[in-house]
XYZ file of C-alpha atoms in Angstrom:
290
model
C 0.402 12.255 -39.856
C 1.789 12.938 -36.163
C -0.288 15.774 -35.499
C -3.425 13.716 -36.827
C -2.592 11.311 -34.611
C -2.578 13.318 -31.444
C -5.660 15.206 -32.417
C -7.736 12.158 -32.711
C -6.075 10.013 -29.909
C -8.720 9.100 -27.589
C -7.632 10.237 -24.144
C -10.944 9.433 -22.004
C -10.850 7.423 -18.943
C -11.416 3.367 -19.392
C -15.092 2.348 -18.154
C -15.313 1.085 -14.918
C -14.928 -2.947 -14.443
C -17.853 -4.989 -13.078
C -16.667 -6.552 -9.800
C -16.829 -10.395 -10.088
C -18.356 -10.869 -6.808
C -21.994 -9.766 -5.204
C -20.473 -7.973 -2.240
C -17.937 -5.871 -4.688
C -20.674 -5.153 -6.741
C -22.734 -3.836 -3.756
C -19.389 -1.942 -2.494
C -18.963 -0.428 -5.705
C -22.763 0.942 -6.131
C -22.700 2.266 -2.681
C -19.740 4.337 -3.648
C -21.202 5.673 -6.526
C -24.533 6.448 -4.939
C -22.915 8.539 -1.970
C -19.465 9.501 -2.832
C -19.270 12.170 -0.076
C -19.212 9.260 2.469
C -17.028 6.983 0.735
C -13.312 6.197 1.697
C -10.709 5.468 -0.867
C -8.106 3.388 0.516
C -4.669 2.185 -1.350
C -1.265 0.655 -0.599
C 1.481 2.654 -1.934
C 4.330 0.097 -3.166
C 3.140 -2.154 -5.921
C -0.169 -0.163 -6.221
C 0.221 3.337 -6.819
C 4.118 2.846 -7.175
C 5.495 0.123 -9.590
C 8.085 -2.406 -7.735
C 11.654 -1.369 -8.522
C 14.846 -3.168 -7.302
C 15.636 -0.191 -4.732
C 12.738 0.897 -2.677
C 14.142 4.337 -2.332
C 13.593 4.978 -6.095
C 10.164 3.864 -5.963
C 7.757 6.695 -7.033
C 4.364 6.983 -7.639
C 2.966 6.230 -11.305
C 3.083 9.518 -13.436
C -0.647 9.812 -13.751
C -1.212 8.772 -9.995
C -1.232 12.301 -8.435
C -3.608 13.785 -11.044
C -5.907 10.884 -11.054
C -5.804 11.248 -6.962
C -6.390 14.941 -7.109
C -9.329 14.763 -9.632
C -10.912 11.966 -7.252
C -10.223 13.215 -4.065
C -12.836 16.233 -3.774
C -15.469 13.853 -4.427
C -15.251 11.375 -1.624
C -14.975 11.616 1.978
C -11.271 10.808 2.090
C -8.242 9.395 0.234
C -6.049 7.305 2.790
C -2.739 5.976 1.503
C -2.090 3.092 3.980
C 1.732 1.923 3.625
C 4.458 0.232 5.859
C 6.836 2.862 4.999
C 7.306 5.900 6.856
C 4.653 8.453 6.253
C 6.799 11.255 5.003
C 8.812 8.926 2.867
C 5.332 8.058 1.041
C 4.892 11.827 0.746
C 7.772 12.284 -0.918
C 8.014 9.317 -3.132
C 4.293 9.775 -3.917
C 4.526 13.827 -4.560
C 1.590 14.321 -2.452
C 2.685 17.481 -0.629
C 1.323 20.922 -1.749
C -0.940 19.412 -4.578
C -3.956 21.380 -5.299
C -6.976 19.127 -4.842
C -5.783 16.656 -2.210
C -6.725 18.384 0.964
C -8.795 15.185 1.709
C -5.919 12.810 1.214
C -3.980 11.324 4.265
C -0.953 8.790 4.513
C -1.258 6.236 7.180
C 2.526 5.334 7.727
C 4.144 2.600 9.623
C 0.896 0.502 9.032
C -1.285 3.272 10.818
C 0.991 4.158 13.462
C 1.899 7.390 11.802
C -0.319 9.866 9.980
C 0.077 12.584 7.514
C -2.847 15.033 6.618
C -2.496 16.728 3.338
C -4.754 19.801 4.290
C -2.281 20.839 6.900
C 0.782 19.156 5.997
C 0.905 18.027 9.733
C 2.686 14.585 10.726
C 1.768 12.784 14.007
C 4.115 9.854 15.295
C 4.849 7.799 18.279
C 7.637 6.742 19.845
C 9.603 3.873 18.472
C 9.228 0.421 20.237
C 12.068 -0.378 21.803
C 12.540 -3.823 20.168
C 13.334 -1.889 16.918
C 16.460 -0.773 18.016
C 17.758 -3.903 19.415
C 16.945 -5.421 16.373
C 18.791 -2.921 14.302
C 21.756 -3.382 16.357
C 21.797 -7.132 16.102
C 21.054 -7.388 12.476
C 24.555 -7.066 10.695
C 25.990 -9.794 12.870
C 22.894 -12.028 11.973
C 23.375 -11.354 8.277
C 26.896 -11.850 8.195
C 26.497 -15.110 10.017
C 24.120 -16.316 7.722
C 26.792 -16.421 4.804
C 26.002 -16.847 1.224
C 22.129 -16.695 1.933
C 22.717 -13.163 2.924
C 24.699 -12.004 -0.246
C 23.044 -9.328 -2.229
C 20.447 -8.594 0.342
C 20.152 -4.940 2.082
C 18.766 -3.607 5.167
C 16.271 -0.651 5.344
C 15.862 1.251 8.274
C 12.062 2.687 8.540
C 12.511 3.857 12.060
C 9.685 2.119 13.523
C 10.483 -1.043 11.642
C 13.648 -2.755 10.140
C 13.273 -4.537 6.569
C 15.573 -6.785 4.817
C 15.190 -7.114 1.199
C 16.149 -10.099 -0.911
C 15.467 -8.661 -4.334
C 18.830 -7.976 -5.390
C 20.423 -11.316 -4.146
C 21.478 -13.955 -6.863
C 18.479 -15.801 -5.874
C 15.915 -13.713 -4.746
C 13.468 -16.241 -3.172
C 16.238 -18.793 -1.888
C 17.646 -15.874 0.193
C 14.280 -15.094 1.316
C 13.276 -18.267 2.399
C 17.018 -18.780 3.963
C 16.421 -15.591 5.963
C 12.718 -15.987 7.043
C 13.539 -18.212 10.200
C 16.600 -16.746 11.451
C 14.818 -12.959 11.172
C 11.618 -14.231 12.715
C 13.774 -15.563 15.519
C 15.622 -12.317 16.128
C 12.454 -10.505 15.812
C 10.674 -12.608 18.314
C 13.531 -11.911 20.982
C 12.637 -8.547 20.811
C 8.947 -8.720 20.783
C 8.385 -8.145 17.292
C 7.034 -9.895 14.553
C 8.460 -10.754 10.871
C 5.872 -9.302 7.988
C 6.582 -10.900 4.756
C 6.503 -9.201 1.183
C 7.583 -9.294 -2.250
C 11.223 -10.275 -1.776
C 11.252 -8.341 1.515
C 11.081 -9.643 5.284
C 10.093 -6.838 7.750
C 10.545 -6.811 11.445
C 8.218 -4.557 13.118
C 6.051 -4.339 16.291
C 2.932 -6.569 16.588
C -0.576 -4.772 16.614
C 0.592 -2.569 13.818
C -1.215 -3.489 10.450
C -3.182 -2.064 7.484
C -6.676 -3.909 8.700
C -6.528 -2.399 11.754
C -5.600 1.185 10.546
C -8.249 0.899 7.882
C -10.851 -0.228 10.193
C -9.946 2.367 12.683
C -10.060 5.154 9.838
C -13.576 4.096 8.018
C -14.944 4.272 11.806
C -13.376 7.626 12.615
C -15.339 9.069 9.383
C -18.464 7.077 9.789
C -17.900 6.109 6.060
C -20.977 4.659 4.169
C -18.664 2.548 1.867
C -14.518 1.781 1.374
C -12.742 0.908 -1.611
C -9.163 -0.985 -0.666
C -6.514 -1.597 -3.230
C -3.525 -3.411 -2.501
C -0.974 -5.921 -4.256
C 1.131 -7.789 -1.229
C 0.847 -9.980 1.597
C 0.900 -7.232 3.772
C -2.496 -5.945 2.445
C -4.464 -9.152 3.391
C -5.251 -7.617 6.918
C -6.805 -4.990 5.101
C -8.916 -7.136 2.854
C -9.879 -8.953 6.134
C -10.782 -5.493 7.478
C -13.212 -4.919 4.550
C -14.782 -8.297 5.022
C -15.512 -7.093 8.775
C -16.860 -3.835 7.683
C -19.193 -5.480 5.634
C -20.480 -7.623 7.950
C -20.991 -4.583 10.023
C -23.227 -2.986 7.277
C -20.522 -0.911 5.224
C -20.147 -2.091 1.825
C -16.784 -2.446 0.430
C -14.901 -3.003 -2.908
C -11.553 -5.104 -2.810
C -9.116 -4.242 -5.605
C -6.048 -6.356 -6.367
C -3.145 -4.416 -8.154
C -2.313 -7.729 -9.896
C 1.247 -9.398 -10.145
C 2.783 -12.651 -10.615
C 4.639 -12.691 -7.766
C 1.805 -12.546 -5.211
C -1.163 -14.357 -6.246
C -2.932 -14.562 -2.702
C -4.808 -11.046 -3.266
C -6.247 -12.414 -6.541
C -8.133 -14.894 -4.942
C -9.979 -12.513 -2.523
C -10.589 -9.575 -4.843
C -13.572 -8.381 -6.322
C -11.544 -6.417 -9.194
C -8.118 -7.217 -10.498
C -6.352 -4.841 -12.526
C -2.762 -4.737 -14.331
C -0.542 -3.173 -11.404
C -0.195 0.434 -10.638
C -1.195 1.505 -14.312
C -4.398 -0.556 -13.598
C -5.098 1.226 -10.186
C -4.556 4.461 -11.687
C -6.710 4.075 -14.520
C -9.520 2.668 -12.105
C -9.061 5.816 -9.861
C -9.268 8.194 -13.336
C -12.557 6.105 -14.292
C -14.322 6.737 -11.000
C -13.317 10.575 -10.827
C -14.661 10.411 -14.307
C -18.124 8.917 -13.346
C -18.457 10.776 -10.253
C -18.013 14.101 -12.566
């Protein structure tokens, strides 16, 4: 019986979804018509990788790399745009030394860093001096916060520092209680606070996924763009696609859906069920362009 089930299982990709908006349909049509000039851009955590309590344990969906490797040779480029350090995303994603992924780049720290799969090279600027100051003062601030900081933990990203509340007894209450004091700390040192899914990230201003996406699309003179994200930090990339559309570059906005963040759903052309849905969409695109 088992062998019969295996032999009849349908492993063919799901059909491409129909975007809910006219702009989204135009973006998808443009990508399909001229894939060699299309940029497919993706967030990492929550989009290619499931959200987990410990970000150090986050890994790309098991089908992500095969789907990316199937799609990458058919488009101008695949760009993973993440707040993480580029090398961390490369490691957690399993992107290094993968046949077919030569056209993949990782734009880490919201575009401040760049890793190219074709060469394995990493380019990175010097950290903002405010990050070191925040890093030094943060432990005392969290200690003064008392119960509000219980169960939280700090992630040093090199060019930014993040405080995670997902492990706190009440993650949302901890998030809400720490947002104001962390914003004050950041502003004293010329940084901003970027809220996310149970995380508050203190980072330099001017670094966002929207600026990184627009710059990259323009650098390739791309004829279309797809962006997929899941969190508040992805909203600038959504806004960038809106601007690119007004400039004549069609775009498709994809939401990796979750119950924690709903803002992207309202703006997306297509919503898919989390990283598994994103991977299925990538596989469907690769299949369609075969």
